[in-house]
Structure formats: C-alpha cells, structure tokens
Amino acid sequence: MKDNQDRLVRAITKDRQIRILTARTTDLVEEARKLHQTSPLATAALGRTLTGALLVASLLKSGHEVSLSIDGNGPLGKIVAEANYKGEVRGYLKNPGANLPLKDGKLDVASGVGQGELTVRKMLADGKPYEGSTKLISGEIGEDLTYYFTVSEQIPSSVGLGVLVDKDSSVKAAGGFLLQVMPDAADEDIDLLEENIANIGSLSRHISKGKSPEEILDLVMGDIYYRILEKTDVKYHCRCSEDRISSIVRSLSREEIDSVLEELGEVEIQCHFCNQSYSFDENEINDIMNEES
C-alpha cells in the first residue's frame, strides 16, 4: 500500500490491553464533498463523522455494520454516516451548504453541529441491532465519540478526528485514530498515552505533510510496544441500487403512489447518500407493486 492511499490500520499491544486504529481518509472525504457539494464547514463535519464511523465499524467483527447519527441544533442539521468492517463508508448531512465565520482562524464545527445527541447503531451479522445514545458534549465529534464510549459502553477511549480543507474548498487531508484501554492496562502505559495524545497536535496537519496511518500510530503509541494486526483499504461506497429503491417503493401506500403519478407522471426517489435519482413510470410501479414483498 502507498503512503498516500486511504487505509485503516488495526494494532494491539503485546499484553492485548490497548487496541488502536488509525486511518487516512482524505480521498473518501473528498469524494463525499464532491457528491454533496458541501461548504468547507460541512465538509469538515461530515468528514469527521465518516472517519468516526469507519473507526467504530472496524472494532466489530466481519459482517457487522455501524451507523452514527449526530442530531444537533446547529445550522448543519442532522449528520449520518454508515460504515462496515470492510472499510466502506457513506454519509450525508441535512444542510450541506451551511457555513459560519471562522473561529480563531479555524472552521467552527462545534457551533455548526450545536447541542444535541449522538446515536450509535450497530447491526450485527445475525440481524440483532444494538443502539446507544449520549448527549453531544462539545459538537467536535471526536470528543463526543470519546464520551460515548466512556459513558455508554464504559470503555475508556480516546478518539481523534481531523479534516483540513484547502483554499479551493477541496479536502487537503483527513483521518483519525481510536484508542481503547482495557481494565488491566499498565498505569505507566496509560500515562504515556495521555502525554502522547496531548502532544500530538493537529492530526490533519500531520496527514497533510505526508504522515501515513502507520506513522500516526507511532505518534500515539510512542515507546509502547505494539503489533499491527491488519491493514484495510477504505473508500466512500454507496450500496444503493434499483432493487433496494424498489423495496422503498413497495413500502409506500397505493394512495401515495397514485397521487404522485397523477401529479408528476412518475415516482422519483433520490438516495441521500450519493444523490443518485431513480425514476419509475406507472408500468414499472405496477410491476414493483405486484412483486412479492
């Protein structure tokens, strides 16, 4: 794998008491920016959420999926990201054009998100869902995920997320890390981690200067011995298809469908995650409605 390629790295300490994931997500966040035509503020917020969802999904087993929902009262509105263990992620936000003045020379993501709630939904391979929610403590998203893990799942964690937007509004760098400490971790290791994280500075700046996920891993872990378990390519990937959208059509009442057909002559449904539109005329609608659910 090339250093300038989006990927996620999973690692664990020798005593298995500390696990850490690091990711470079520059290209996939840029793909999201292009799809949703986001403002710089929206790019930063959505990019952090996409990266966070990838990191959380990578804690689970193969076949499991995660959805992050950030429901704040700020101008950005609701932000949603879905990811799976394979490194595929997609997302959207309610108000992609929202913007605010810079705060201390930086994009004011916290004010853009506002106060509200973070919800983490995990869909396990057997179909059983798990859901946990916590309040947004800052709106910075990384801090909110850290709080979620500590309070809702009772696992001491640290989540760092960063997106650097260039002058032309494109994504210059994006990435993150997620670190979790198990109950029997050595106190000296915990102290060292806290010191390393406090001194790491801007994560997105490190990535913009060419640091790889492996090098970010070194910055966080310092002198603590660890081994890399796996490296995974990550990408923005929407799973929508005509078959999936057809199932949405089947969930509508005949009265709703007939009303739309009478007014527009067709039913059009747009995917929130990639903005692709699917159109169905009356004959296609009848075929769909006659299929077995």
Short mmCIF file of C-alpha atoms in Angstrom, two decimals:
data_model
loop_
_atom_site.label_atom_id
_atom_site.label_comp_id
_atom_site.label_asym_id
_atom_site.label_seq_id
_atom_site.Cartn_x
_atom_site.Cartn_y
_atom_site.Cartn_z
CA MET A 1 0.00 0.00 0.00
CA LYS A 2 1.18 3.51 -0.83
CA ASP A 3 1.60 6.06 1.96
CA ASN A 4 -0.73 8.49 0.17
CA GLN A 5 -3.53 5.94 -0.09
CA ASP A 6 -6.63 5.88 2.12
CA ARG A 7 -6.46 2.99 4.55
CA LEU A 8 -7.12 1.88 8.11
CA VAL A 9 -4.59 0.16 10.36
CA ARG A 10 -5.54 -2.03 13.34
CA ALA A 11 -3.00 -2.64 16.10
CA ILE A 12 -2.80 -4.03 19.63
CA THR A 13 -0.23 -4.03 22.43
CA LYS A 14 1.66 -7.16 23.41
CA ASP A 15 -0.45 -7.65 26.54
CA ARG A 16 -3.64 -7.05 24.49
CA GLN A 17 -4.75 -4.36 26.93
CA ILE A 18 -4.64 -1.45 24.48
CA ARG A 19 -6.05 -1.50 20.98
CA ILE A 20 -5.72 1.29 18.47
CA LEU A 21 -6.91 2.08 14.98
CA THR A 22 -5.57 4.83 12.74
CA ALA A 23 -6.90 5.91 9.36
CA ARG A 24 -6.18 8.18 6.43
CA THR A 25 -9.48 9.18 4.82
CA THR A 26 -8.52 12.13 2.60
CA ASP A 27 -9.78 10.72 -0.70
CA LEU A 28 -13.07 9.37 0.59
CA VAL A 29 -13.91 12.65 2.35
CA GLU A 30 -13.11 14.50 -0.90
CA GLU A 31 -15.46 12.09 -2.71
CA ALA A 32 -18.18 12.93 -0.19
CA ARG A 33 -17.53 16.65 -0.70
CA LYS A 34 -17.98 16.32 -4.44
CA LEU A 35 -21.13 14.21 -4.14
CA HIS A 36 -22.84 16.51 -1.66
CA GLN A 37 -21.34 19.84 -2.80
CA THR A 38 -20.56 20.70 0.81
CA SER A 39 -19.36 24.02 2.20
CA PRO A 40 -15.97 23.94 3.97
CA LEU A 41 -17.72 23.73 7.36
CA ALA A 42 -19.99 20.91 6.21
CA THR A 43 -17.02 19.10 4.66
CA ALA A 44 -15.18 19.15 7.99
CA ALA A 45 -18.19 17.94 9.98
CA LEU A 46 -19.23 15.23 7.53
CA GLY A 47 -15.60 14.13 7.07
CA ARG A 48 -15.11 13.70 10.81
CA THR A 49 -18.34 11.72 11.06
CA LEU A 50 -17.41 9.45 8.13
CA THR A 51 -13.98 8.79 9.64
CA GLY A 52 -15.50 8.16 13.07
CA ALA A 53 -17.97 5.65 11.63
CA LEU A 54 -15.15 3.78 9.89
CA LEU A 55 -13.15 3.56 13.10
CA VAL A 56 -16.13 2.34 15.15
CA ALA A 57 -17.11 -0.24 12.50
CA SER A 58 -13.55 -1.57 12.49
CA LEU A 59 -13.88 -2.53 16.16
CA LEU A 60 -16.57 -5.04 15.22
CA LYS A 61 -16.42 -8.40 13.52
CA SER A 62 -16.74 -9.02 9.81
CA GLY A 63 -20.32 -8.75 8.60
CA HIS A 64 -21.29 -6.12 11.16
CA GLU A 65 -22.27 -2.55 10.31
CA VAL A 66 -22.38 0.75 12.19
CA SER A 67 -24.44 3.91 11.80
CA LEU A 68 -23.52 7.18 13.51
CA SER A 69 -26.21 9.83 13.81
CA ILE A 70 -25.37 13.31 15.08
CA ASP A 71 -28.57 15.21 15.74
CA GLY A 72 -27.61 18.72 16.78
CA ASN A 73 -29.45 22.04 16.76
CA GLY A 74 -26.73 23.85 14.80
CA PRO A 75 -27.07 25.08 11.19
CA LEU A 76 -25.59 21.87 9.72
CA GLY A 77 -28.59 19.83 10.88
CA LYS A 78 -28.52 16.06 11.23
CA ILE A 79 -25.38 14.21 10.11
CA VAL A 80 -25.45 10.48 9.33
CA ALA A 81 -22.65 8.07 8.42
CA GLU A 82 -22.75 4.31 7.85
CA ALA A 83 -19.72 2.02 7.69
CA ASN A 84 -18.82 -1.65 7.70
CA TYR A 85 -15.83 -3.78 8.65
CA LYS A 86 -14.70 -3.96 5.00
CA GLY A 87 -13.81 -0.26 5.02
CA GLU A 88 -16.82 1.00 3.09
CA VAL A 89 -18.49 4.20 4.30
CA ARG A 90 -21.20 6.56 3.15
CA GLY A 91 -22.97 9.53 4.69
CA TYR A 92 -24.91 12.75 4.30
CA LEU A 93 -25.98 15.83 6.24
CA LYS A 94 -29.17 17.85 6.17
CA ASN A 95 -27.70 21.23 5.23
CA PRO A 96 -24.58 20.73 3.07
CA GLY A 97 -24.33 24.43 2.23
CA ALA A 98 -24.33 25.71 5.81
CA ASN A 99 -21.40 27.89 6.81
CA LEU A 100 -20.25 30.03 9.73
CA PRO A 101 -17.47 32.57 10.30
CA LEU A 102 -14.09 31.12 11.27
CA LYS A 103 -13.34 30.87 14.98
CA ASP A 104 -9.72 31.61 15.90
CA GLY A 105 -8.84 31.01 12.26
CA LYS A 106 -10.44 27.54 12.16
CA LEU A 107 -13.70 26.05 10.90
CA ASP A 108 -16.22 26.22 13.76
CA VAL A 109 -17.51 22.65 13.64
CA ALA A 110 -18.78 22.75 17.24
CA SER A 111 -21.13 25.67 16.53
CA GLY A 112 -22.13 24.12 13.22
CA VAL A 113 -23.21 20.93 14.99
CA GLY A 114 -24.65 22.59 18.10
CA GLN A 115 -26.17 20.82 21.09
CA GLY A 116 -27.99 17.54 20.79
CA GLU A 117 -27.45 13.79 20.76
CA LEU A 118 -25.07 11.22 19.31
CA THR A 119 -26.56 7.83 18.50
CA VAL A 120 -24.53 4.75 17.60
CA ARG A 121 -26.40 1.86 15.99
CA LYS A 122 -24.68 -1.46 15.42
CA MET A 123 -26.27 -4.06 13.17
CA LEU A 124 -24.77 -7.45 13.95
CA ALA A 125 -24.40 -10.24 11.40
CA ASP A 126 -27.29 -12.17 12.95
CA GLY A 127 -29.57 -9.19 12.37
CA LYS A 128 -29.72 -8.14 16.01
CA PRO A 129 -29.43 -4.37 16.45
CA TYR A 130 -27.68 -2.55 19.28
CA GLU A 131 -28.24 1.14 19.94
CA GLY A 132 -26.68 3.56 22.39
CA SER A 133 -27.01 7.32 22.75
CA THR A 134 -25.27 10.10 24.65
CA LYS A 135 -25.54 13.85 24.63
CA LEU A 136 -23.15 15.88 22.50
CA ILE A 137 -20.64 17.32 24.95
CA SER A 138 -18.83 19.62 22.51
CA GLY A 139 -20.03 19.14 18.93
CA GLU A 140 -16.44 18.47 17.86
CA ILE A 141 -17.46 14.85 17.07
CA GLY A 142 -14.17 13.24 18.17
CA GLU A 143 -14.72 14.36 21.77
CA ASP A 144 -18.36 13.30 21.52
CA LEU A 145 -17.37 9.78 20.43
CA THR A 146 -14.82 9.61 23.25
CA TYR A 147 -17.60 10.50 25.70
CA TYR A 148 -19.95 7.94 24.13
CA PHE A 149 -17.51 5.06 24.58
CA THR A 150 -16.71 6.03 28.15
CA VAL A 151 -20.33 6.52 29.26
CA SER A 152 -22.46 4.24 27.07
CA GLU A 153 -20.08 1.31 26.58
CA GLN A 154 -17.94 2.01 29.67
CA ILE A 155 -14.66 1.58 27.79
CA PRO A 156 -12.01 4.26 28.43
CA SER A 157 -11.26 5.58 24.96
CA SER A 158 -9.76 8.44 23.02
CA VAL A 159 -10.94 9.45 19.56
CA GLY A 160 -9.12 11.98 17.40
CA LEU A 161 -10.62 13.17 14.10
CA GLY A 162 -9.39 15.81 11.68
CA VAL A 163 -10.24 17.30 8.30
CA LEU A 164 -8.14 20.01 6.65
CA VAL A 165 -9.94 21.94 3.90
CA ASP A 166 -7.77 23.65 1.27
CA LYS A 167 -8.23 27.21 -0.05
CA ASP A 168 -10.12 25.90 -3.09
CA SER A 169 -12.54 24.06 -0.72
CA SER A 170 -11.15 20.62 -1.62
CA VAL A 171 -10.01 18.22 1.09
CA LYS A 172 -6.29 18.56 1.72
CA ALA A 173 -6.14 15.92 4.47
CA ALA A 174 -8.44 13.82 6.63
CA GLY A 175 -8.04 10.99 9.10
CA GLY A 176 -8.33 9.87 12.67
CA PHE A 177 -7.47 7.45 15.44
CA LEU A 178 -9.42 5.46 18.02
CA LEU A 179 -7.71 4.09 21.08
CA GLN A 180 -9.26 1.88 23.77
CA VAL A 181 -7.80 0.83 27.10
CA MET A 182 -8.79 -2.44 28.78
CA PRO A 183 -9.08 -2.81 32.59
CA ASP A 184 -5.67 -4.43 33.15
CA ALA A 185 -3.59 -1.94 31.16
CA ALA A 186 -0.44 -0.78 32.97
CA ASP A 187 -0.71 2.64 34.63
CA GLU A 188 2.60 3.74 33.12
CA ASP A 189 1.32 2.92 29.63
CA ILE A 190 -1.86 4.93 30.23
CA ASP A 191 0.17 7.90 31.47
CA LEU A 192 2.40 7.73 28.39
CA LEU A 193 -0.59 7.54 26.05
CA GLU A 194 -2.19 10.57 27.66
CA GLU A 195 1.05 12.50 27.24
CA ASN A 196 1.46 11.42 23.61
CA ILE A 197 -2.11 12.36 22.69
CA ALA A 198 -1.82 15.73 24.42
CA ASN A 199 1.30 16.50 22.38
CA ILE A 200 0.17 15.15 19.01
CA GLY A 201 -1.15 18.49 17.75
CA SER A 202 -3.28 18.75 14.61
CA LEU A 203 -3.91 15.29 13.19
CA SER A 204 -4.93 16.61 9.78
CA ARG A 205 -1.75 18.71 9.58
CA HIS A 206 0.35 15.59 10.13
CA ILE A 207 -1.55 13.82 7.34
CA SER A 208 -1.24 16.82 5.01
CA LYS A 209 2.52 16.64 5.47
CA GLY A 210 2.51 13.04 4.28
CA LYS A 211 2.40 11.04 7.51
CA SER A 212 0.89 7.60 6.95
CA PRO A 213 -1.53 5.80 9.30
CA GLU A 214 1.43 3.75 10.50
CA GLU A 215 3.35 6.92 11.38
CA ILE A 216 0.31 8.34 13.18
CA LEU A 217 0.23 5.06 15.10
CA ASP A 218 3.84 5.66 16.16
CA LEU A 219 3.00 9.20 17.30
CA VAL A 220 0.17 7.96 19.51
CA MET A 221 1.90 4.88 20.92
CA GLY A 222 5.40 6.30 21.33
CA ASP A 223 7.60 3.81 23.20
CA ILE A 224 4.76 1.37 23.92
CA TYR A 225 5.34 -1.88 22.03
CA TYR A 226 2.53 -2.90 19.68
CA ARG A 227 1.95 -5.08 16.66
CA ILE A 228 -0.11 -4.34 13.58
CA LEU A 229 -2.95 -6.80 13.08
CA GLU A 230 -4.36 -5.72 9.75
CA LYS A 231 -4.40 -3.01 7.09
CA THR A 232 -7.58 -2.30 5.14
CA ASP A 233 -8.26 -0.08 2.14
CA VAL A 234 -11.13 2.31 2.85
CA LYS A 235 -13.42 4.11 0.41
CA TYR A 236 -16.65 6.01 0.01
CA HIS A 237 -19.12 3.44 -1.26
CA CYS A 238 -22.90 3.70 -1.58
CA ARG A 239 -24.82 0.43 -1.66
CA CYS A 240 -27.98 1.85 -3.23
CA SER A 241 -29.40 0.02 -6.25
CA GLU A 242 -32.64 -0.17 -8.20
CA ASP A 243 -33.63 -3.28 -6.23
CA ARG A 244 -33.10 -1.52 -2.89
CA ILE A 245 -35.03 1.55 -4.04
CA SER A 246 -37.81 -0.70 -5.36
CA SER A 247 -38.28 -2.04 -1.84
CA ILE A 248 -38.82 1.55 -0.66
CA VAL A 249 -41.47 2.00 -3.34
CA ARG A 250 -43.22 -1.16 -2.11
CA SER A 251 -43.36 0.31 1.39
CA LEU A 252 -45.44 3.27 0.15
CA SER A 253 -49.22 3.17 0.13
CA ARG A 254 -51.00 2.87 -3.19
CA GLU A 255 -52.75 6.14 -2.40
CA GLU A 256 -49.41 7.96 -2.03
CA ILE A 257 -48.06 6.48 -5.25
CA ASP A 258 -51.18 7.29 -7.29
CA SER A 259 -51.11 10.86 -6.02
CA VAL A 260 -47.50 11.33 -7.18
CA LEU A 261 -48.15 9.63 -10.53
CA GLU A 262 -51.16 11.85 -11.17
CA GLU A 263 -49.15 14.98 -10.43
CA LEU A 264 -45.76 14.13 -11.96
CA GLY A 265 -46.32 11.11 -14.19
CA GLU A 266 -43.56 9.17 -12.43
CA VAL A 267 -42.20 8.40 -8.99
CA GLU A 268 -38.68 9.67 -8.34
CA ILE A 269 -36.63 8.72 -5.29
CA GLN A 270 -33.21 10.18 -4.57
CA CYS A 271 -30.60 8.38 -2.46
CA HIS A 272 -29.49 10.59 0.45
CA PHE A 273 -26.03 9.03 0.47
CA CYS A 274 -24.96 9.55 -3.16
CA ASN A 275 -27.71 11.78 -4.62
CA GLN A 276 -28.45 9.34 -7.43
CA SER A 277 -32.07 9.55 -8.58
CA TYR A 278 -34.24 6.57 -9.51
CA SER A 279 -37.37 7.16 -11.62
CA PHE A 280 -40.27 4.75 -12.13
CA ASP A 281 -43.18 5.21 -14.55
CA GLU A 282 -46.66 3.77 -13.98
CA ASN A 283 -45.91 0.44 -15.68
CA GLU A 284 -42.72 -0.02 -13.65
CA ILE A 285 -44.59 0.89 -10.47
CA ASN A 286 -47.26 -1.71 -11.20
CA ASP A 287 -44.59 -4.36 -11.78
CA ILE A 288 -42.91 -3.47 -8.48
CA MET A 289 -46.17 -3.49 -6.51
CA ASN A 290 -47.12 -6.87 -7.97
CA GLU A 291 -43.84 -8.46 -6.88
CA GLU A 292 -43.76 -10.40 -3.65
CA SER A 293 -42.52 -8.30 -0.75
#
